[in-house]
Coordinates of C-alpha atoms in Angstrom, one line a residue:
X1 CA 0.0 0.0 0.0
X2 CA 1.2 3.5 -0.8
X3 CA 0.4 6.8 0.9
X4 CA -0.5 9.9 -1.0
X5 CA 3.1 10.9 -1.1
X6 CA 4.1 7.5 -2.6
X7 CA 5.6 6.0 0.6
X8 CA 5.0 2.4 1.5
X9 CA 2.4 1.8 4.3
X10 CA 0.5 -1.1 5.9
X11 CA -2.9 -1.6 7.5
X12 CA -3.9 -1.8 11.1
X13 CA -3.6 -5.6 11.3
X14 CA 0.1 -5.6 10.3
X15 CA 0.6 -2.5 12.4
X16 CA -0.9 -4.3 15.5
X17 CA 1.4 -7.3 14.8
X18 CA 4.4 -5.0 14.4
X19 CA 3.8 -3.3 17.8
X20 CA 3.1 -6.6 19.6
X21 CA 6.2 -8.1 18.0
X22 CA 8.3 -5.1 19.1
X23 CA 7.0 -5.3 22.7
X24 CA 7.0 -9.1 23.1
X25 CA 10.2 -9.5 21.1
X26 CA 12.3 -8.4 24.1
X27 CA 13.3 -10.6 26.9
X28 CA 11.0 -9.3 29.7
X29 CA 8.2 -11.8 28.9
X30 CA 10.7 -14.6 29.5
X31 CA 11.5 -13.2 33.0
X32 CA 7.8 -12.4 34.0
X33 CA 6.9 -15.9 35.3
X34 CA 10.1 -15.9 37.4
X35 CA 9.4 -12.6 39.1
X36 CA 5.6 -13.4 39.4
X37 CA 6.5 -16.4 41.5
X38 CA 8.9 -14.6 43.7
X39 CA 6.8 -11.4 44.2
X40 CA 3.4 -13.0 44.4
X41 CA 0.6 -13.1 41.8
X42 CA -1.7 -10.4 43.1
X43 CA 1.1 -7.8 43.7
X44 CA 2.5 -8.7 40.2
X45 CA -0.8 -8.3 38.4
X46 CA -1.5 -4.9 40.1
X47 CA 2.0 -3.7 39.2
X48 CA 1.5 -4.9 35.6
X49 CA -1.8 -3.1 35.4
X50 CA -0.3 0.2 36.6
X51 CA 2.6 -0.3 34.2
X52 CA 0.3 -0.9 31.3
X53 CA -1.8 2.2 32.0
X54 CA 1.2 4.4 32.4
X55 CA 2.7 3.1 29.2
X56 CA -0.5 3.7 27.2
X57 CA -0.6 7.3 28.5
X58 CA 3.1 8.0 27.8
X59 CA 2.8 6.5 24.3
X60 CA -0.2 8.7 23.4
X61 CA 1.8 11.7 24.7
X62 CA 4.5 10.9 22.2
X63 CA 1.9 10.8 19.4
X64 CA 0.6 14.2 20.7
X65 CA 4.0 15.7 20.8
X66 CA 4.8 14.4 17.3
X67 CA 1.6 16.0 15.9
X68 CA 2.4 19.4 17.6
X69 CA 6.0 19.2 16.2
X70 CA 4.5 18.7 12.7
X71 CA 2.1 21.6 13.2
X72 CA 4.9 23.9 14.3
X73 CA 7.0 22.9 11.3
X74 CA 4.1 23.8 9.0
X75 CA 3.2 27.0 10.9
X76 CA 5.7 29.3 9.1
X77 CA 4.7 28.1 5.7
X78 CA 0.9 28.4 6.3
X79 CA 0.6 31.2 8.9
X80 CA -1.2 33.6 6.5
X81 CA -3.9 31.0 5.8
X82 CA -4.6 30.3 9.5
X83 CA -7.7 32.3 10.0
X84 CA -9.2 30.5 13.0
X85 CA -8.4 27.8 15.6
X86 CA -9.8 25.0 13.5
X87 CA -7.4 25.7 10.6
X88 CA -4.5 25.7 13.0
X89 CA -5.5 22.5 14.7
X90 CA -5.7 20.8 11.2
X91 CA -1.9 21.1 11.1
X92 CA -1.6 18.5 13.9
X93 CA -1.2 15.5 11.7
X94 CA 1.4 12.7 11.7
X95 CA 2.7 12.2 8.2
X96 CA 4.3 9.1 6.6
X97 CA 6.8 11.2 4.8
X98 CA 8.1 12.9 8.0
X99 CA 9.1 11.0 11.1
X100 CA 10.0 12.9 14.3
X101 CA 12.3 10.8 16.4
X102 CA 12.3 11.3 20.2
X103 CA 15.8 12.8 19.8
X104 CA 14.5 15.6 17.5
X105 CA 11.4 16.1 19.7
X106 CA 13.6 16.5 22.7
X107 CA 15.7 19.1 21.0
X108 CA 12.7 21.0 19.7
X109 CA 10.8 21.3 23.0
X110 CA 13.5 20.8 25.7
X111 CA 16.6 22.2 24.1
X112 CA 20.0 20.9 22.7
X113 CA 21.4 20.0 26.1
X114 CA 18.4 17.8 26.8
X115 CA 18.9 16.2 23.4
X116 CA 22.5 15.2 24.4
X117 CA 21.2 13.6 27.7
X118 CA 18.5 11.8 25.8
X119 CA 21.0 10.3 23.3
X120 CA 23.2 9.0 26.1
X121 CA 20.2 7.3 27.8
X122 CA 18.8 6.0 24.4
X123 CA 22.2 4.5 23.4
X124 CA 22.6 2.9 26.8
X125 CA 19.0 1.5 26.7
X126 CA 19.2 0.1 23.2
X127 CA 22.6 -1.4 23.4
X128 CA 21.8 -3.1 26.7
X129 CA 18.6 -4.4 25.1
X130 CA 20.4 -5.7 22.0
X131 CA 23.0 -7.3 24.3
X132 CA 20.3 -9.2 26.2
X133 CA 18.6 -10.3 22.9
X134 CA 21.8 -11.6 21.5
X135 CA 22.6 -13.4 24.7
X136 CA 19.2 -15.1 24.8
X137 CA 19.6 -16.2 21.2
X138 CA 23.2 -17.4 21.4
X139 CA 22.7 -19.0 24.8
X140 CA 19.6 -20.9 23.6
X141 CA 21.3 -22.2 20.5
X142 CA 24.5 -23.2 22.4
X143 CA 22.4 -25.1 25.0
X144 CA 20.1 -27.0 22.6
X145 CA 21.8 -27.4 19.2
X146 CA 23.5 -30.8 18.8
X147 CA 27.0 -29.8 19.7
X148 CA 29.2 -32.5 21.1
X149 CA 32.9 -33.3 21.6
X150 CA 36.0 -32.1 23.5
X151 CA 36.4 -28.8 21.9
X152 CA 32.7 -27.9 21.0
X153 CA 30.1 -28.9 23.6
X154 CA 26.6 -28.1 24.6
X155 CA 26.3 -25.4 27.3
X156 CA 24.4 -25.9 30.6
X157 CA 22.8 -23.4 33.0
X158 CA 25.9 -23.6 35.2
X159 CA 28.1 -22.5 32.4
X160 CA 26.3 -19.2 32.3
X161 CA 25.4 -18.8 36.0
X162 CA 28.9 -19.5 37.3
X163 CA 31.0 -17.6 34.7
X164 CA 31.0 -14.1 33.3
X165 CA 32.7 -15.5 30.3
X166 CA 31.9 -19.1 29.3
X167 CA 34.9 -21.5 29.3
X168 CA 35.9 -24.7 27.6
X169 CA 33.8 -26.4 25.0
X170 CA 30.8 -24.3 26.0
X171 CA 32.7 -21.1 25.0
X172 CA 33.5 -22.5 21.6
X173 CA 29.8 -23.5 20.8
X174 CA 28.7 -20.2 22.3
X175 CA 31.1 -18.3 20.1
X176 CA 29.9 -20.2 17.0
X177 CA 26.3 -19.2 17.9
X178 CA 27.3 -15.5 18.3
X179 CA 28.8 -15.6 14.8
X180 CA 25.7 -17.3 13.5
X181 CA 23.5 -14.7 15.1
X182 CA 25.6 -11.9 13.7
X183 CA 25.4 -13.3 10.2
X184 CA 21.6 -13.5 10.4
X185 CA 21.2 -10.0 11.7
X186 CA 23.6 -8.6 9.1
X187 CA 21.5 -10.2 6.3
X188 CA 18.3 -8.8 7.8
X189 CA 19.9 -5.4 8.3
X190 CA 19.7 -4.8 4.6
X191 CA 15.9 -4.5 5.0
X192 CA 14.2 -1.4 6.3
X193 CA 11.4 -1.5 8.9
X194 CA 8.4 -1.4 6.5
X195 CA 10.1 -4.3 4.5
X196 CA 9.9 -6.6 7.5
X197 CA 6.1 -6.8 7.3
X198 CA 5.9 -10.4 5.9
X199 CA 8.5 -11.7 8.4
X200 CA 6.7 -9.8 11.2
X201 CA 3.4 -11.5 10.4
X202 CA 5.0 -15.0 10.2
X203 CA 6.9 -14.5 13.5
X204 CA 3.7 -13.2 15.1
X205 CA 1.8 -16.3 14.2
X206 CA 4.6 -18.6 15.5
X207 CA 4.8 -16.5 18.6
X208 CA 1.0 -17.0 19.3
X209 CA 1.4 -20.7 18.8
X210 CA 4.5 -20.9 21.2
X211 CA 3.0 -18.7 23.9
X212 CA -0.4 -20.5 23.7
X213 CA 1.4 -23.8 24.0
X214 CA 3.3 -22.6 27.1
X215 CA 0.0 -21.4 28.7
X216 CA -2.0 -24.5 27.9
X217 CA 0.7 -27.0 28.9
X218 CA 1.2 -25.1 32.2
X219 CA -2.5 -25.3 33.0
X220 CA -2.4 -29.1 32.2
X221 CA 0.6 -29.5 34.5
X222 CA -1.1 -27.5 37.3
X223 CA -4.2 -29.7 37.0
X224 CA -2.1 -32.9 37.1
X225 CA -0.3 -31.7 40.2
X226 CA -3.6 -30.6 41.8
X227 CA -2.4 -27.1 42.5
X228 CA -5.0 -24.5 43.5
X229 CA -5.0 -20.8 43.9
X230 CA -3.0 -20.7 47.2
X231 CA -0.1 -19.1 45.4
X232 CA -2.2 -16.0 44.8
X233 CA -2.0 -15.1 48.5
X234 CA 1.8 -15.2 48.7
X235 CA 3.9 -12.0 48.8
X236 CA 7.6 -11.2 49.1
X237 CA 8.9 -7.6 49.5
X238 CA 12.3 -8.5 48.1
X239 CA 10.7 -10.4 45.2
X240 CA 8.4 -7.5 44.4
X241 CA 11.3 -5.0 44.4
X242 CA 13.0 -7.3 41.8
X243 CA 9.7 -7.6 39.8
X244 CA 9.0 -3.9 39.5
X245 CA 11.6 -3.1 36.8
X246 CA 10.8 -6.3 34.8
X247 CA 7.0 -5.7 34.8
X248 CA 7.4 -2.0 34.0
X249 CA 10.0 -2.6 31.3
X250 CA 7.8 -5.3 29.7
X251 CA 5.4 -2.6 28.5
X252 CA 7.8 0.2 27.6
X253 CA 8.8 0.9 24.0
X254 CA 9.2 4.7 23.8
X255 CA 12.1 4.7 21.2
X256 CA 10.0 2.6 18.8
X257 CA 6.8 4.7 18.8
X258 CA 7.8 7.1 15.9
X259 CA 9.1 4.2 13.7
X260 CA 6.1 1.9 14.5
X261 CA 3.6 4.7 13.7
X262 CA 5.2 6.1 10.6
X263 CA 4.1 3.5 8.1
X264 CA 0.6 2.8 9.4
X265 CA -1.8 3.9 6.7
X266 CA -4.7 5.1 8.9
X267 CA -2.9 7.7 11.1
X268 CA -6.2 8.7 12.8
X269 CA -6.4 5.3 14.3
X270 CA -2.9 5.3 15.9
X271 CA -4.2 5.9 19.4
X272 CA -6.6 2.9 19.2
X273 CA -3.8 0.8 17.6
X274 CA -1.4 1.4 20.5
X275 CA -4.1 1.0 23.2
X276 CA -5.2 -2.4 21.7
X277 CA -1.6 -3.5 21.3
X278 CA -0.6 -2.7 24.9
X279 CA -3.8 -4.3 26.2
X280 CA -2.9 -7.4 24.2
X281 CA 0.6 -7.6 25.5
X282 CA -0.5 -6.9 29.1
X283 CA -3.0 -9.8 29.0
X284 CA -0.4 -12.1 27.5
X285 CA 2.1 -11.1 30.3
X286 CA -0.5 -11.8 32.9
X287 CA -1.5 -15.1 31.5
X288 CA 2.1 -16.4 31.0
X289 CA 3.2 -15.1 34.4
X290 CA 0.4 -16.8 36.4
X291 CA 0.1 -20.1 34.4
X292 CA 3.8 -20.8 34.1
X293 CA 4.8 -19.9 37.6
X294 CA 2.1 -22.0 39.2
X295 CA 3.2 -25.5 38.1
X296 CA 7.0 -24.9 38.1
X297 CA 7.0 -22.9 41.4
X298 CA 10.4 -22.4 42.9
X299 CA 12.0 -24.1 39.9
X300 CA 10.7 -21.5 37.5
X301 CA 13.6 -20.6 35.3
X302 CA 14.7 -17.0 34.8
X303 CA 14.1 -17.6 31.1
X304 CA 10.7 -19.2 31.1
X305 CA 11.1 -21.1 27.9
X306 CA 14.0 -23.1 29.4
X307 CA 11.4 -24.8 31.8
X308 CA 10.6 -27.0 28.7
X309 CA 14.1 -28.2 28.1
X310 CA 13.5 -31.5 30.0
X311 CA 10.5 -32.3 27.7
X312 CA 12.9 -32.4 24.7
X313 CA 14.1 -35.8 26.0
X314 CA 13.5 -38.8 23.8
X315 CA 11.5 -40.5 26.5
X316 CA 8.6 -38.2 25.7
X317 CA 6.4 -38.6 22.6
X318 CA 7.1 -36.8 19.4
X319 CA 4.3 -34.3 19.8
X320 CA 5.4 -33.1 23.3
X321 CA 9.0 -33.0 22.1
X322 CA 8.1 -30.9 19.1
X323 CA 6.2 -28.5 21.2
X324 CA 9.1 -28.3 23.7
X325 CA 11.6 -27.6 21.0
X326 CA 9.4 -24.9 19.6
X327 CA 9.0 -23.2 23.0
X328 CA 12.7 -23.5 23.8
X329 CA 14.1 -22.2 20.5
X330 CA 11.4 -19.7 19.4
X331 CA 12.5 -16.8 21.7
X332 CA 15.9 -16.9 20.1
X333 CA 14.3 -16.5 16.6
X334 CA 11.9 -13.8 18.0
X335 CA 14.8 -12.0 19.6
X336 CA 16.7 -12.0 16.4
X337 CA 13.9 -10.0 14.7
X338 CA 13.6 -7.7 17.6
X339 CA 17.3 -7.2 17.6
X340 CA 16.9 -5.8 14.1
X341 CA 14.0 -3.6 15.2
X342 CA 16.2 -2.2 18.0
X343 CA 19.1 -1.6 15.6
X344 CA 16.8 0.2 13.1
X345 CA 15.4 2.5 15.8
X346 CA 18.8 3.2 17.2
X347 CA 20.2 4.1 13.8
X348 CA 17.2 6.4 13.2
X349 CA 17.8 8.2 16.5
X350 CA 21.5 8.5 15.9
X351 CA 21.0 9.8 12.3
X352 CA 18.5 12.3 13.6
X353 CA 20.9 13.6 16.2
X354 CA 24.0 13.7 14.0
X355 CA 22.5 14.7 10.6
X356 CA 19.1 16.2 11.5
X357 CA 15.6 14.9 11.2
X358 CA 15.3 15.6 7.4
X359 CA 18.5 13.7 6.4
X360 CA 18.0 11.1 3.7
X361 CA 20.3 8.1 3.2
X362 CA 20.7 5.5 0.5
X363 CA 20.1 1.9 1.3
X364 CA 23.8 1.0 1.3
X365 CA 24.7 3.9 3.6
X366 CA 22.0 3.0 6.0
X367 CA 23.1 -0.6 5.9
X368 CA 26.6 0.5 7.0
X369 CA 25.1 2.5 9.9
X370 CA 23.1 -0.6 11.0
X371 CA 26.2 -2.8 10.7
X372 CA 28.3 -0.5 12.9
X373 CA 25.5 -0.3 15.6
X374 CA 25.1 -4.2 15.5
X375 CA 28.7 -4.9 16.2
X376 CA 28.8 -3.2 19.6
X377 CA 26.3 -5.4 21.4
X378 CA 27.7 -8.5 19.6
X379 CA 31.1 -7.7 21.3
X380 CA 29.4 -7.2 24.6
X381 CA 27.5 -10.5 24.4
X382 CA 30.7 -12.5 24.8
X383 CA 30.2 -11.6 28.5
X384 CA 27.0 -13.1 30.0
X385 CA 24.9 -11.9 33.0
X386 CA 21.8 -12.6 34.9
X387 CA 18.7 -11.7 32.8
X388 CA 16.7 -10.1 35.7
X389 CA 19.8 -8.2 36.8
X390 CA 20.3 -6.7 33.3
X391 CA 16.6 -5.8 33.2
X392 CA 16.9 -3.9 36.4
X393 CA 19.6 -1.7 34.9
X394 CA 17.7 -1.3 31.7
X395 CA 14.7 -0.3 33.8
X396 CA 16.6 2.8 35.1
X397 CA 17.0 4.0 31.6
X398 CA 13.5 3.1 30.6
X399 CA 12.0 5.2 33.4
X400 CA 13.7 8.3 32.0
X401 CA 12.9 7.5 28.4
X402 CA 9.5 6.0 28.8
X403 CA 7.9 8.0 31.6
X404 CA 9.9 11.1 32.5
X405 CA 10.7 12.2 29.0
X406 CA 7.2 11.8 27.5
X407 CA 5.7 13.7 30.5
X408 CA 8.2 16.6 30.0
X409 CA 7.5 16.6 26.2
X410 CA 3.8 16.6 26.8
X411 CA 4.0 19.5 29.2
X412 CA 6.3 21.7 27.1
X413 CA 4.9 20.9 23.7
X414 CA 1.4 21.6 24.9
X415 CA 2.4 24.9 26.4
X416 CA 4.3 26.0 23.3
X417 CA 1.5 25.0 21.0
X418 CA -1.2 26.7 23.1
X419 CA 0.9 29.9 23.0
X420 CA 0.9 29.6 19.2
X421 CA -2.8 29.1 19.1
X422 CA -3.3 32.1 21.4
X423 CA -1.9 34.4 18.7
X424 CA -4.6 33.5 16.2
X425 CA -7.4 36.1 16.1
X426 CA -11.0 35.0 16.5
X427 CA -12.1 37.1 13.5
X428 CA -10.2 39.6 11.3
X429 CA -11.4 42.4 13.7
X430 CA -10.4 40.6 16.8
X431 CA -7.4 41.9 18.7
X432 CA -6.5 38.8 20.7
X433 CA -7.7 35.3 21.6
X434 CA -6.7 33.9 25.0
X435 CA -6.6 30.2 25.5
X436 CA -5.8 30.4 29.2
X437 CA -9.0 28.6 30.1
X438 CA -8.8 25.6 27.7
X439 CA -8.1 23.3 30.6
X440 CA -11.2 24.0 32.6
X441 CA -14.4 22.0 32.6
X442 CA -16.4 24.5 30.5
X443 CA -13.5 25.0 28.1
X444 CA -14.3 28.6 27.5
X445 CA -12.0 31.4 26.2
X446 CA -12.4 35.1 25.9
X447 CA -11.6 37.6 23.2
X448 CA -11.4 41.3 23.8
X449 CA -13.5 43.0 21.1
X450 CA -14.2 46.8 21.3
X451 CA -13.8 46.7 25.0
X452 CA -16.3 43.9 25.5
X453 CA -15.7 40.3 26.4
X454 CA -16.9 37.6 24.0
X455 CA -17.1 34.0 25.1
X456 CA -16.5 31.2 22.6
X457 CA -16.4 27.4 22.9
X458 CA -13.0 25.8 21.9
X459 CA -12.2 22.2 21.4
X460 CA -11.0 20.2 24.4
X461 CA -8.3 18.5 22.4
X462 CA -5.6 20.2 20.5
X463 CA -4.4 17.2 18.5
X464 CA -6.2 14.1 17.0
X465 CA -4.5 12.0 19.7
X466 CA -5.4 14.1 22.7
X467 CA -7.9 13.0 25.4
X468 CA -8.7 13.1 29.1
X469 CA -5.0 12.0 29.8
X470 CA -3.7 15.2 28.1
X471 CA -4.3 17.4 31.1
X472 CA -1.3 18.7 33.1
X473 CA -2.4 16.9 36.3
X474 CA -1.5 13.5 34.7
X475 CA 1.9 14.9 33.8
X476 CA 2.6 15.5 37.5
X477 CA 1.2 12.1 38.4
X478 CA 3.6 10.4 36.0
X479 CA 6.6 12.4 37.2
X480 CA 5.9 11.1 40.8
X481 CA 5.4 7.6 39.4
X482 CA 8.7 7.7 37.6
X483 CA 10.6 8.9 40.7
X484 CA 9.0 6.2 42.8
X485 CA 9.9 3.5 40.2
X486 CA 13.5 4.7 40.2
X487 CA 13.7 4.6 43.9
X488 CA 12.1 1.1 44.2
X489 CA 14.5 -0.3 41.5
X490 CA 17.6 1.2 43.2
X491 CA 16.5 -0.4 46.5
X492 CA 16.0 -3.7 44.8
X493 CA 19.4 -3.6 43.2
X494 CA 21.1 -2.8 46.6
X495 CA 19.2 -5.6 48.4
X496 CA 20.0 -8.1 45.6
X497 CA 23.7 -7.2 45.8

């Protein structure tokens, strides 16, 4: 499908699959059952609900900020034709031909210095995320592919838990898998985001099958073991402190919002698309967390898919073994696709910061950029670390990028845009139009005309993506929420150490 400007676009279904793939393609959903067991079901579900709501609001704020940035860019060219508020509000549209990365939005509304700080956090977040994705893939392959011998051998959990750098035959097989992962990602790096649509749909279908198999088989195991709902009443403070960053991170994807929304054909439905997508992933996290942690209990692996490794043994029938291999190996395939997503987003952000938001690059030049970005985490993945621990540190960057930054952008962009709207006369004879009262319940404004005060009704929303969540009070709430999340995570890291 092509937009009016000739750019490639896709429909809402592929858009939904792309967003869900981007969110679930990380490693948090593998760690959710582990933290649910240690924190307790009720506390985990409540935390996940709050994380989902806050992520929805911050994502919609990014859409609002992008629309206001587009309007401000169009303002200078069309100022003479803006005769009323309605014509000005019509500028607030997200276009396929123009993508505002968070880097550029930060510089526009918060200043150059804030843009530098953002880039540091974004680089740290994306590179750590890519490191984890590569580690999950290479580790899964090294532990399950048919390696054997004195120099190249299968890895075990102990090889990764007891060593920062795998040794012996495990290291050789792990290194081979890193190279294999690198070759796959280099080949996929030739494609741009909108060209991954077919692969995204295919992976989404397989993901649904794999996650459904995990949930259904876990329920069957719980019934066989006669386990009830007693686990719902358990709670651990230390476990909850560890769970908070994992559960919040699981629903955060601020860096991907501009790229994920750019090629969706029906831009007016972006708010609904992200709300449905985050609701979908929230329900899947809840289902996997509860169902998997119940039968496996204290033996729940940090990487949930590895709970099915024993079922790959030849003593089980072919159907169960096939399902087990699909569950064990699928996250590595899923993570490979998400690794490319992360690389593309990171390249877009870096290009926006270094060359400006309007810079255009050839396919070969952009491929070189992706290759350079990919190499850094592939070097880092030669060192392995605890999955939950890494997610705790990633969480500290996510709180800034996914909560604090969108709140700051919402506050500043709204204030700047309202000031612009305030300069538009109500009529050719009007001297001034004040929007000071656009936040009150009646939503009335005043215009001074010949010494008299005229009351007019103005729209509650100043972009197509605005709503009840756009009011400043919610900005303050999320600032407090972000500070609390940072404090809780730091305490959790200190206690764990």
